[in-house]
Structure formats: structure tokens, C-alpha cells
mmCIF file of C-alpha atoms in Angstrom:
data_model
loop_
_atom_site.group_PDB
_atom_site.id
_atom_site.type_symbol
_atom_site.label_atom_id
_atom_site.label_comp_id
_atom_site.label_asym_id
_atom_site.label_seq_id
_atom_site.Cartn_x
_atom_site.Cartn_y
_atom_site.Cartn_z
ATOM 1 C CA MET Z 1 7.638 8.902 -9.620
ATOM 2 C CA LYS Z 2 5.543 5.808 -8.945
ATOM 3 C CA ILE Z 3 1.965 7.013 -9.323
ATOM 4 C CA LEU Z 4 -1.265 5.203 -8.467
ATOM 5 C CA ILE Z 5 -4.417 6.337 -10.294
ATOM 6 C CA ALA Z 6 -7.916 5.746 -8.906
ATOM 7 C CA GLU Z 7 -10.406 6.475 -11.700
ATOM 8 C CA ASP Z 8 -13.600 4.601 -12.643
ATOM 9 C CA THR Z 9 -13.856 5.858 -16.256
ATOM 10 C CA LEU Z 10 -11.720 3.836 -18.671
ATOM 11 C CA SER Z 11 -11.183 6.672 -21.163
ATOM 12 C CA ASP Z 12 -10.018 9.050 -18.389
ATOM 13 C CA ARG Z 13 -7.658 6.387 -17.007
ATOM 14 C CA MET Z 14 -6.145 5.757 -20.437
ATOM 15 C CA LEU Z 15 -5.673 9.481 -21.098
ATOM 16 C CA LEU Z 16 -4.106 10.053 -17.703
ATOM 17 C CA ARG Z 17 -1.798 7.052 -18.100
ATOM 18 C CA PHE Z 18 -0.727 8.379 -21.514
ATOM 19 C CA HIS Z 19 0.106 11.831 -20.132
ATOM 20 C CA LEU Z 20 1.990 10.438 -17.122
ATOM 21 C CA ALA Z 21 3.963 7.895 -19.153
ATOM 22 C CA LYS Z 22 4.937 10.671 -21.562
ATOM 23 C CA LEU Z 23 6.350 12.571 -18.576
ATOM 24 C CA GLY Z 24 8.415 9.495 -17.607
ATOM 25 C CA HIS Z 25 6.445 8.248 -14.578
ATOM 26 C CA GLN Z 26 5.580 4.665 -13.601
ATOM 27 C CA VAL Z 27 1.823 4.239 -13.421
ATOM 28 C CA SER Z 28 -0.571 1.703 -11.895
ATOM 29 C CA GLU Z 29 -4.324 2.015 -11.643
ATOM 30 C CA VAL Z 30 -7.421 0.962 -9.709
ATOM 31 C CA GLN Z 31 -11.070 1.594 -10.523
ATOM 32 C CA ASN Z 32 -12.620 2.842 -7.273
ATOM 33 C CA GLY Z 33 -11.906 4.128 -3.789
ATOM 34 C CA GLU Z 34 -12.219 0.724 -2.122
ATOM 35 C CA GLU Z 35 -9.571 -0.787 -4.394
ATOM 36 C CA LEU Z 36 -7.365 2.242 -3.705
ATOM 37 C CA VAL Z 37 -7.535 1.846 0.089
ATOM 38 C CA ASN Z 38 -6.996 -1.927 -0.090
ATOM 39 C CA THR Z 39 -3.979 -1.474 -2.366
ATOM 40 C CA LEU Z 40 -2.417 1.038 0.004
ATOM 41 C CA LYS Z 41 -2.934 -1.209 3.024
ATOM 42 C CA ASP Z 42 -0.675 -3.775 1.333
ATOM 43 C CA SER Z 43 1.837 -1.400 -0.293
ATOM 44 C CA TYR Z 44 1.629 1.985 1.449
ATOM 45 C CA TYR Z 45 5.289 2.943 1.001
ATOM 46 C CA ASP Z 46 5.488 1.899 -2.660
ATOM 47 C CA TRP Z 47 3.842 5.062 -3.992
ATOM 48 C CA ASP Z 48 5.092 8.611 -4.510
ATOM 49 C CA LEU Z 49 1.752 10.144 -5.588
ATOM 50 C CA LEU Z 50 -1.956 9.315 -5.723
ATOM 51 C CA ILE Z 51 -4.248 10.798 -8.389
ATOM 52 C CA VAL Z 52 -7.823 10.196 -7.256
ATOM 53 C CA ASP Z 53 -11.161 10.851 -8.959
ATOM 54 C CA LEU Z 54 -13.619 12.595 -6.657
ATOM 55 C CA ASN Z 55 -16.758 10.714 -7.743
ATOM 56 C CA MET Z 56 -16.375 6.931 -7.961
ATOM 57 C CA PRO Z 57 -18.705 3.985 -7.259
ATOM 58 C CA ILE Z 58 -18.477 1.753 -4.145
ATOM 59 C CA LYS Z 59 -16.312 4.294 -2.324
ATOM 60 C CA SER Z 60 -15.805 7.909 -3.371
ATOM 61 C CA GLY Z 61 -12.441 9.583 -3.660
ATOM 62 C CA GLU Z 62 -13.304 11.784 -0.694
ATOM 63 C CA GLU Z 63 -14.086 8.764 1.520
ATOM 64 C CA ALA Z 64 -10.950 6.971 0.350
ATOM 65 C CA ALA Z 65 -8.751 10.013 1.043
ATOM 66 C CA ARG Z 66 -10.038 10.284 4.599
ATOM 67 C CA GLU Z 67 -9.228 6.600 5.209
ATOM 68 C CA ILE Z 68 -5.767 7.003 3.670
ATOM 69 C CA ARG Z 69 -4.946 9.984 5.864
ATOM 70 C CA ALA Z 70 -6.105 7.954 8.878
ATOM 71 C CA LEU Z 71 -3.451 5.343 8.012
ATOM 72 C CA GLN Z 72 -0.705 7.941 8.418
ATOM 73 C CA THR Z 73 1.268 8.723 11.554
ATOM 74 C CA ASP Z 74 2.693 12.135 12.405
ATOM 75 C CA SER Z 75 5.942 11.195 10.683
ATOM 76 C CA PRO Z 76 6.612 13.090 7.444
ATOM 77 C CA GLU Z 77 7.870 9.783 6.061
ATOM 78 C CA ASP Z 78 4.259 8.558 5.986
ATOM 79 C CA TRP Z 79 2.944 11.387 3.840
ATOM 80 C CA ILE Z 80 1.733 10.506 0.315
ATOM 81 C CA PRO Z 81 0.573 13.471 -1.784
ATOM 82 C CA ILE Z 82 -2.930 13.248 -3.262
ATOM 83 C CA ILE Z 83 -4.214 15.116 -6.310
ATOM 84 C CA PHE Z 84 -7.992 15.001 -6.812
ATOM 85 C CA LEU Z 85 -9.656 14.855 -10.233
ATOM 86 C CA SER Z 86 -13.121 16.232 -10.887
ATOM 87 C CA GLY Z 87 -15.235 17.665 -13.678
ATOM 88 C CA SER Z 88 -16.403 20.276 -11.203
ATOM 89 C CA GLY Z 89 -14.400 23.329 -10.303
ATOM 90 C CA THR Z 90 -16.745 24.794 -7.706
ATOM 91 C CA ASP Z 91 -15.341 26.302 -4.558
ATOM 92 C CA GLU Z 92 -17.359 23.840 -2.473
ATOM 93 C CA ASP Z 93 -15.906 20.759 -4.203
ATOM 94 C CA ILE Z 94 -12.345 22.044 -3.964
ATOM 95 C CA GLN Z 95 -12.853 22.807 -0.249
ATOM 96 C CA ARG Z 96 -14.290 19.316 0.367
ATOM 97 C CA CYS Z 97 -11.295 17.679 -1.284
ATOM 98 C CA ILE Z 98 -8.708 19.719 0.586
ATOM 99 C CA GLU Z 99 -10.466 19.031 3.890
ATOM 100 C CA ALA Z 100 -10.516 15.304 3.061
ATOM 101 C CA GLY Z 101 -6.729 15.321 2.693
ATOM 102 C CA ALA Z 102 -5.987 16.411 -0.872
ATOM 103 C CA ASP Z 103 -2.850 18.397 -1.648
ATOM 104 C CA ASP Z 104 -4.007 19.667 -5.053
ATOM 105 C CA TYR Z 105 -6.934 19.594 -7.484
ATOM 106 C CA LEU Z 106 -7.203 18.979 -11.248
ATOM 107 C CA ILE Z 107 -10.270 19.825 -13.308
ATOM 108 C CA LYS Z 108 -11.302 17.536 -16.194
ATOM 109 C CA PRO Z 109 -10.651 17.450 -19.087
ATOM 110 C CA ILE Z 110 -7.014 17.180 -18.109
ATOM 111 C CA GLN Z 111 -4.599 19.595 -19.753
ATOM 112 C CA HIS Z 112 -1.143 18.087 -20.268
ATOM 113 C CA LYS Z 113 0.759 21.284 -19.372
ATOM 114 C CA VAL Z 114 -1.294 21.826 -16.219
ATOM 115 C CA LEU Z 115 -0.740 18.199 -15.162
ATOM 116 C CA ALA Z 116 3.015 18.554 -15.720
ATOM 117 C CA ALA Z 117 3.098 21.727 -13.612
ATOM 118 C CA LYS Z 118 1.129 20.078 -10.780
ATOM 119 C CA LEU Z 119 3.524 17.112 -10.766
ATOM 120 C CA LEU Z 120 6.506 19.456 -10.657
ATOM 121 C CA ALA Z 121 5.030 21.126 -7.569
ATOM 122 C CA MET Z 122 4.413 17.730 -5.936
ATOM 123 C CA ALA Z 123 8.008 16.707 -6.685
ATOM 124 C CA ARG Z 124 9.283 19.862 -4.972
ATOM 125 C CA ILE Z 125 7.175 19.124 -1.884
ATOM 126 C CA ALA Z 126 8.330 15.493 -1.886
ATOM 127 C CA ASN Z 127 11.951 16.637 -2.074
ATOM 128 C CA MET Z 128 11.464 18.902 0.953
ATOM 129 C CA ARG Z 129 9.792 16.026 2.801
ATOM 130 C CA ASN Z 130 12.702 13.692 2.012
ATOM 131 C CA ARG Z 131 15.179 16.270 3.286
ATOM 132 C CA LEU Z 132 13.138 16.658 6.468
ATOM 133 C CA VAL Z 133 12.995 12.879 6.966
ATOM 134 C CA SER Z 134 16.759 12.628 6.427
ATOM 135 C CA MET Z 135 17.418 15.430 8.923
ATOM 136 C CA ASN Z 136 15.083 13.856 11.487
ATOM 137 C CA LYS Z 137 16.921 10.541 11.169
ATOM 138 C CA ARG Z 138 20.253 12.310 11.596
ATOM 139 C CA LEU Z 139 19.019 14.128 14.704
ATOM 140 C CA GLU Z 140 17.611 10.879 16.105
ATOM 141 C CA ALA Z 141 20.962 9.163 15.542
ATOM 142 C CA LEU Z 142 22.796 12.022 17.248
ATOM 143 C CA SER Z 143 20.445 11.902 20.243
ATOM 144 C CA THR Z 144 20.882 8.144 20.747
ATOM 145 C CA THR Z 145 24.571 7.638 19.855
ATOM 146 C CA ASP Z 146 27.571 8.225 22.077
ATOM 147 C CA TYR Z 147 29.770 10.704 20.206
ATOM 148 C CA LEU Z 148 33.085 9.136 21.264
ATOM 149 C CA THR Z 149 32.489 5.411 20.810
ATOM 150 C CA GLU Z 150 29.591 5.502 18.302
ATOM 151 C CA LEU Z 151 27.803 2.976 20.492
ATOM 152 C CA PRO Z 152 24.227 3.541 21.693
ATOM 153 C CA ASN Z 153 24.238 6.022 24.579
ATOM 154 C CA ARG Z 154 22.605 5.370 27.955
ATOM 155 C CA ARG Z 155 19.197 6.603 26.775
ATOM 156 C CA ALA Z 156 19.224 4.322 23.718
ATOM 157 C CA PHE Z 157 20.508 1.378 25.759
ATOM 158 C CA GLU Z 158 17.741 1.774 28.347
ATOM 159 C CA ILE Z 159 15.110 1.961 25.591
ATOM 160 C CA SER Z 160 16.439 -1.284 24.079
ATOM 161 C CA LEU Z 161 16.524 -2.929 27.497
ATOM 162 C CA THR Z 162 12.935 -1.866 28.230
ATOM 163 C CA ASP Z 163 11.807 -3.387 24.915
ATOM 164 C CA GLU Z 164 13.631 -6.650 25.610
ATOM 165 C CA MET Z 165 12.219 -6.844 29.136
ATOM 166 C CA ALA Z 166 8.700 -6.484 27.723
ATOM 167 C CA LYS Z 167 9.367 -9.319 25.252
ATOM 168 C CA ALA Z 168 10.873 -11.501 27.975
ATOM 169 C CA ALA Z 169 7.783 -10.998 30.156
ATOM 170 C CA ARG Z 170 5.294 -11.532 27.342
ATOM 171 C CA TYR Z 171 6.879 -14.587 25.758
ATOM 172 C CA GLU Z 172 8.600 -16.005 28.869
ATOM 173 C CA GLN Z 173 12.025 -15.669 27.245
ATOM 174 C CA ALA Z 174 15.409 -15.636 28.955
ATOM 175 C CA LEU Z 175 17.146 -12.277 29.277
ATOM 176 C CA SER Z 176 20.303 -11.187 31.083
ATOM 177 C CA VAL Z 177 21.894 -7.810 31.760
ATOM 178 C CA ALA Z 178 25.543 -7.004 32.426
ATOM 179 C CA VAL Z 179 27.647 -3.968 33.266
ATOM 180 C CA LEU Z 180 31.262 -3.867 32.068
ATOM 181 C CA ASP Z 181 33.876 -1.498 33.526
ATOM 182 C CA ILE Z 182 37.468 -0.856 32.420
ATOM 183 C CA ASP Z 183 39.796 -1.641 35.325
ATOM 184 C CA HIS Z 184 41.983 1.201 36.643
ATOM 185 C CA PHE Z 185 40.788 3.573 33.932
ATOM 186 C CA LYS Z 186 41.516 6.623 36.113
ATOM 187 C CA ARG Z 187 45.187 5.645 36.161
ATOM 188 C CA ILE Z 188 45.267 5.744 32.359
ATOM 189 C CA ASN Z 189 43.862 9.273 32.298
ATOM 190 C CA ASP Z 190 46.195 10.408 35.081
ATOM 191 C CA GLU Z 191 49.334 8.840 33.617
ATOM 192 C CA TYR Z 192 48.830 9.268 29.872
ATOM 193 C CA GLY Z 193 46.229 12.039 29.562
ATOM 194 C CA HIS Z 194 42.631 12.191 28.473
ATOM 195 C CA ASP Z 195 43.458 11.877 24.757
ATOM 196 C CA VAL Z 196 44.856 8.398 25.398
ATOM 197 C CA GLY Z 197 41.894 7.660 27.663
ATOM 198 C CA ASP Z 198 39.504 8.579 24.839
ATOM 199 C CA GLU Z 199 41.420 6.370 22.412
ATOM 200 C CA VAL Z 200 41.221 3.480 24.890
ATOM 201 C CA LEU Z 201 37.436 3.908 25.057
ATOM 202 C CA ARG Z 202 37.213 3.885 21.268
ATOM 203 C CA GLN Z 203 39.332 0.745 20.937
ATOM 204 C CA VAL Z 204 37.524 -1.091 23.738
ATOM 205 C CA SER Z 205 34.234 -0.232 22.014
ATOM 206 C CA ALA Z 206 35.577 -1.486 18.687
ATOM 207 C CA ARG Z 207 36.572 -4.816 20.252
ATOM 208 C CA LEU Z 208 33.176 -5.173 21.872
ATOM 209 C CA LYS Z 209 31.438 -4.437 18.568
ATOM 210 C CA SER Z 210 33.624 -6.901 16.663
ATOM 211 C CA SER Z 211 32.760 -9.594 19.250
ATOM 212 C CA LEU Z 212 29.054 -8.737 19.375
ATOM 213 C CA ARG Z 213 26.753 -11.744 19.444
ATOM 214 C CA LYS Z 214 23.623 -11.643 17.307
ATOM 215 C CA GLY Z 215 20.818 -10.082 19.328
ATOM 216 C CA ASP Z 216 23.054 -8.473 21.968
ATOM 217 C CA VAL Z 217 22.997 -4.710 22.534
ATOM 218 C CA ILE Z 218 26.015 -2.868 23.943
ATOM 219 C CA GLY Z 219 25.845 0.761 25.018
ATOM 220 C CA ARG Z 220 28.100 3.232 26.782
ATOM 221 C CA ILE Z 221 26.221 4.054 29.971
ATOM 222 C CA GLY Z 222 28.881 5.968 31.900
ATOM 223 C CA GLY Z 223 32.453 7.227 31.689
ATOM 224 C CA GLU Z 224 34.177 3.858 31.323
ATOM 225 C CA GLU Z 225 31.075 1.726 31.886
ATOM 226 C CA PHE Z 226 29.228 -0.253 29.242
ATOM 227 C CA GLY Z 227 25.848 -1.933 29.487
ATOM 228 C CA LEU Z 228 25.112 -5.254 27.828
ATOM 229 C CA CYS Z 229 21.594 -6.473 27.080
ATOM 230 C CA LEU Z 230 21.794 -10.205 26.353
ATOM 231 C CA SER Z 231 18.491 -11.315 24.852
ATOM 232 C CA HIS Z 232 17.435 -14.997 24.835
ATOM 233 C CA THR Z 233 20.305 -15.664 27.255
ATOM 234 C CA SER Z 234 20.080 -17.631 30.486
ATOM 235 C CA ALA Z 235 22.242 -16.905 33.523
ATOM 236 C CA GLU Z 236 24.826 -19.571 32.663
ATOM 237 C CA ASP Z 237 25.059 -18.535 29.017
ATOM 238 C CA ALA Z 238 25.265 -14.876 30.058
ATOM 239 C CA VAL Z 239 28.318 -15.554 32.242
ATOM 240 C CA ASN Z 240 29.962 -17.395 29.327
ATOM 241 C CA ALA Z 241 29.134 -14.536 26.954
ATOM 242 C CA CYS Z 242 30.558 -11.977 29.382
ATOM 243 C CA GLU Z 243 33.733 -14.002 29.703
ATOM 244 C CA ARG Z 244 34.127 -13.919 25.912
ATOM 245 C CA TYR Z 245 33.691 -10.142 25.948
ATOM 246 C CA ARG Z 246 36.212 -9.855 28.803
ATOM 247 C CA LYS Z 247 38.788 -11.912 26.927
ATOM 248 C CA ALA Z 248 38.211 -9.899 23.744
ATOM 249 C CA ILE Z 249 39.470 -6.865 25.661
ATOM 250 C CA SER Z 250 42.286 -8.426 27.671
ATOM 251 C CA GLY Z 251 43.488 -10.901 25.043
ATOM 252 C CA ALA Z 252 45.849 -8.446 23.337
ATOM 253 C CA PRO Z 253 47.409 -5.087 24.267
ATOM 254 C CA ILE Z 254 45.770 -1.875 23.128
ATOM 255 C CA ILE Z 255 48.136 0.345 21.159
ATOM 256 C CA CYS Z 256 47.687 4.098 21.609
ATOM 257 C CA GLY Z 257 50.469 5.811 19.686
ATOM 258 C CA GLU Z 258 53.696 4.931 21.475
ATOM 259 C CA HIS Z 259 51.849 3.408 24.413
ATOM 260 C CA LYS Z 260 51.163 -0.317 24.690
ATOM 261 C CA LEU Z 261 48.483 -0.889 27.310
ATOM 262 C CA ASN Z 262 47.483 -4.230 28.795
ATOM 263 C CA LEU Z 263 43.894 -3.658 29.835
ATOM 264 C CA THR Z 264 41.480 -5.760 31.799
ATOM 265 C CA VAL Z 265 37.772 -5.308 32.439
ATOM 266 C CA SER Z 266 35.376 -6.449 35.139
ATOM 267 C CA LEU Z 267 31.762 -7.466 34.581
ATOM 268 C CA GLY Z 268 28.692 -7.899 36.739
ATOM 269 C CA VAL Z 269 25.764 -9.850 35.328
ATOM 270 C CA THR Z 270 22.260 -10.780 36.417
ATOM 271 C CA ALA Z 271 19.261 -12.510 34.865
ATOM 272 C CA TYR Z 272 15.921 -10.815 34.283
ATOM 273 C CA CYS Z 273 13.261 -11.198 36.972
ATOM 274 C CA ASP Z 274 9.748 -9.929 36.347
ATOM 275 C CA ASN Z 275 9.577 -8.344 39.803
ATOM 276 C CA LEU Z 276 12.343 -5.869 38.912
ATOM 277 C CA GLY Z 277 12.162 -2.720 36.836
ATOM 278 C CA GLN Z 278 14.764 -1.619 34.315
ATOM 279 C CA LEU Z 279 16.795 0.581 36.663
ATOM 280 C CA GLU Z 280 16.657 -2.037 39.436
ATOM 281 C CA LEU Z 281 18.015 -4.636 37.034
ATOM 282 C CA ILE Z 282 20.935 -2.394 36.047
ATOM 283 C CA LYS Z 283 21.624 -1.643 39.734
ATOM 284 C CA LEU Z 284 21.729 -5.356 40.494
ATOM 285 C CA ALA Z 285 24.264 -5.915 37.696
ATOM 286 C CA ASP Z 286 26.182 -2.941 39.133
ATOM 287 C CA LYS Z 287 26.333 -4.651 42.535
ATOM 288 C CA ALA Z 288 27.764 -7.746 40.883
ATOM 289 C CA LEU Z 289 30.323 -5.503 39.153
ATOM 290 C CA TYR Z 290 31.397 -3.990 42.496
ATOM 291 C CA GLU Z 291 31.844 -7.505 43.823
ATOM 292 C CA ALA Z 292 34.051 -8.374 40.835
ATOM 293 C CA LYS Z 293 36.144 -5.276 41.573
ATOM 294 C CA ALA Z 294 36.418 -6.189 45.258
ATOM 295 C CA LYS Z 295 37.597 -9.711 44.396
ATOM 296 C CA GLY Z 296 40.540 -8.453 42.343
ATOM 297 C CA ARG Z 297 39.034 -7.282 39.012
ATOM 298 C CA ASN Z 298 39.451 -8.927 35.587
ATOM 299 C CA ARG Z 299 36.552 -11.311 36.159
ATOM 300 C CA THR Z 300 32.805 -11.812 35.734
ATOM 301 C CA ILE Z 301 30.526 -12.131 38.755
ATOM 302 C CA TYR Z 302 26.904 -13.271 38.560
ATOM 303 C CA ARG Z 303 24.321 -12.089 41.086
ATOM 304 C CA GLU Z 304 20.816 -13.521 41.566
ATOM 305 C CA CYS Z 305 17.756 -11.321 41.658
ATOM 306 C CA GLU Z 306 17.009 -10.048 45.156
#
């Protein structure tokens, strides 16, 4: 583990460093609580464990621990275990340290075997935390990813769009939104079956991803509908970008087993206006899409804000 020691007594620091190095850990040190807090502000995620003396000048270990815990969020990823050091083993001191945010307590003089056992316990807790963080990330990915296409789902797309709209408003940046729909998709399902329809969705998604411009976000927002968030993109550039996406789909047949399908897509696009909310912006792009369908499909139609 990477361990940071906060201890004002040189002899105690040297002894602790010796014990920890013997156990195979990487060790750095500071001399008081203020240095500890300042170090963590610059390198919070660099440390696996803090070993903190209770009584130090300038800022005590108790005060430092309270500030460190205040830096954390509710995410288990932010948790850094803290072991307090003290020459006192009174119930009151142990209670104070635990209430300040300590996870364990060591009484001086430090016994090597006791220290090793405490570190083993901390490693077990850290392992459980890492598993929890990994599981949380997996669940988050599942909740925001479309299972079939592995694109962001509607929820994730709308979150990204909301963020980009806030940036566009704050920094007066260009932003455009488009909705893409596979032409005559119902015919594919009716004629070839839903397995082929699913494969078409996967291959269309793959072509969109392979053509993705830097900064663009594409999500599956409906059955055969895809949303496109085009950041830093004016109306004219958005139409050109949508045309490139359209041609990426229609430029070559899609092969599904023995079936060779010549697909086209239609797109509706609009530019961000600060008088419209997220859903209104998507609806406006949808109206442009319906117009593209009405005019014969396989085209991009732009619609101004209303």
C-alpha cells in the first residue's frame, strides 16, 4: 500500500517507516496535521492508508481527520482509512478518534506484530471497498447503456444533452441536436424477423460509432431512433455532420447472414436556443425528422427554433 504518515516526533516516524518498509509498503511522511491536510488536497487519491498521530503541533490529528472526512463524498471510492497513533489508551481518547473519523487505533510504543495485523485488517476493508466500487460502476454502466447496441440509452443521452446545454448557455457556445431514424425499419422486422432487425440495429450503431466526431454523443433513444448531441456545432456544420452520418449508413449494404440490406436513414436537426428546454429541443428535432420522412426519406432536414 501507499501509506502517508503524519507524526511530529522524528524517532517515532523513523520507527514507523522501518516497520512499514519491512512489511513491503511505500511510505511518505509529514510532520503535522496541517501538512497532512494540504498534502491530501493536492493528492487525495494517491494514498491507500493514513497513519496519524493524535497530538501534533499546529493542527492535531483529530482536527486533521475531521477536515479529511469533510473532503469526502458519499462515494466509497473516496474513502481513505485512517489509523490513529497515541501514547494514551484511554476509552475517552479512543472514542474521540473514532468520532473524528478514525478506522482504527494504535497505542505507542508500536508493536510490529500488532501493526502488521492492523494493516491486514485495513487491506481486507480496502478490498471490500474496491469490490463495491467496481460493482457500482458496473451497475451504473448497465443503467445507462442500451443492452442491444451498447450505445448510451435515452436516460444517459438526455443527461449528456442537459450538460452540453448548460455549457452552451454559460459559455455562449454553439450546440446542435439531431434525431436519426432508420427508414422502413418495420418492413425489415416484418419481412426478415426481429433477429435480423436486432442485427441491423447493432450494425447501424457500429457504423455511427466508427464515424463519431470528437465531442459528439450518440444514444439510442427509441426503437430505431438515435439521438445526436453535436457540441460546438453550428446549424450549418450540424447539417453537414448529419449528412456524413447518413452516408455512413447508406454508403454500403448491411449484411445480416444471407440477407443483403440497402438501408437509408432520415435525420432531423436543430440548433440550441436558450429559450427551449431539453425535451423541447428533442421534439423540435423530431419535427424536422418527420418533415424529412414526408419529403421522401434518406435526407437531413434542418428546422429553426420556434
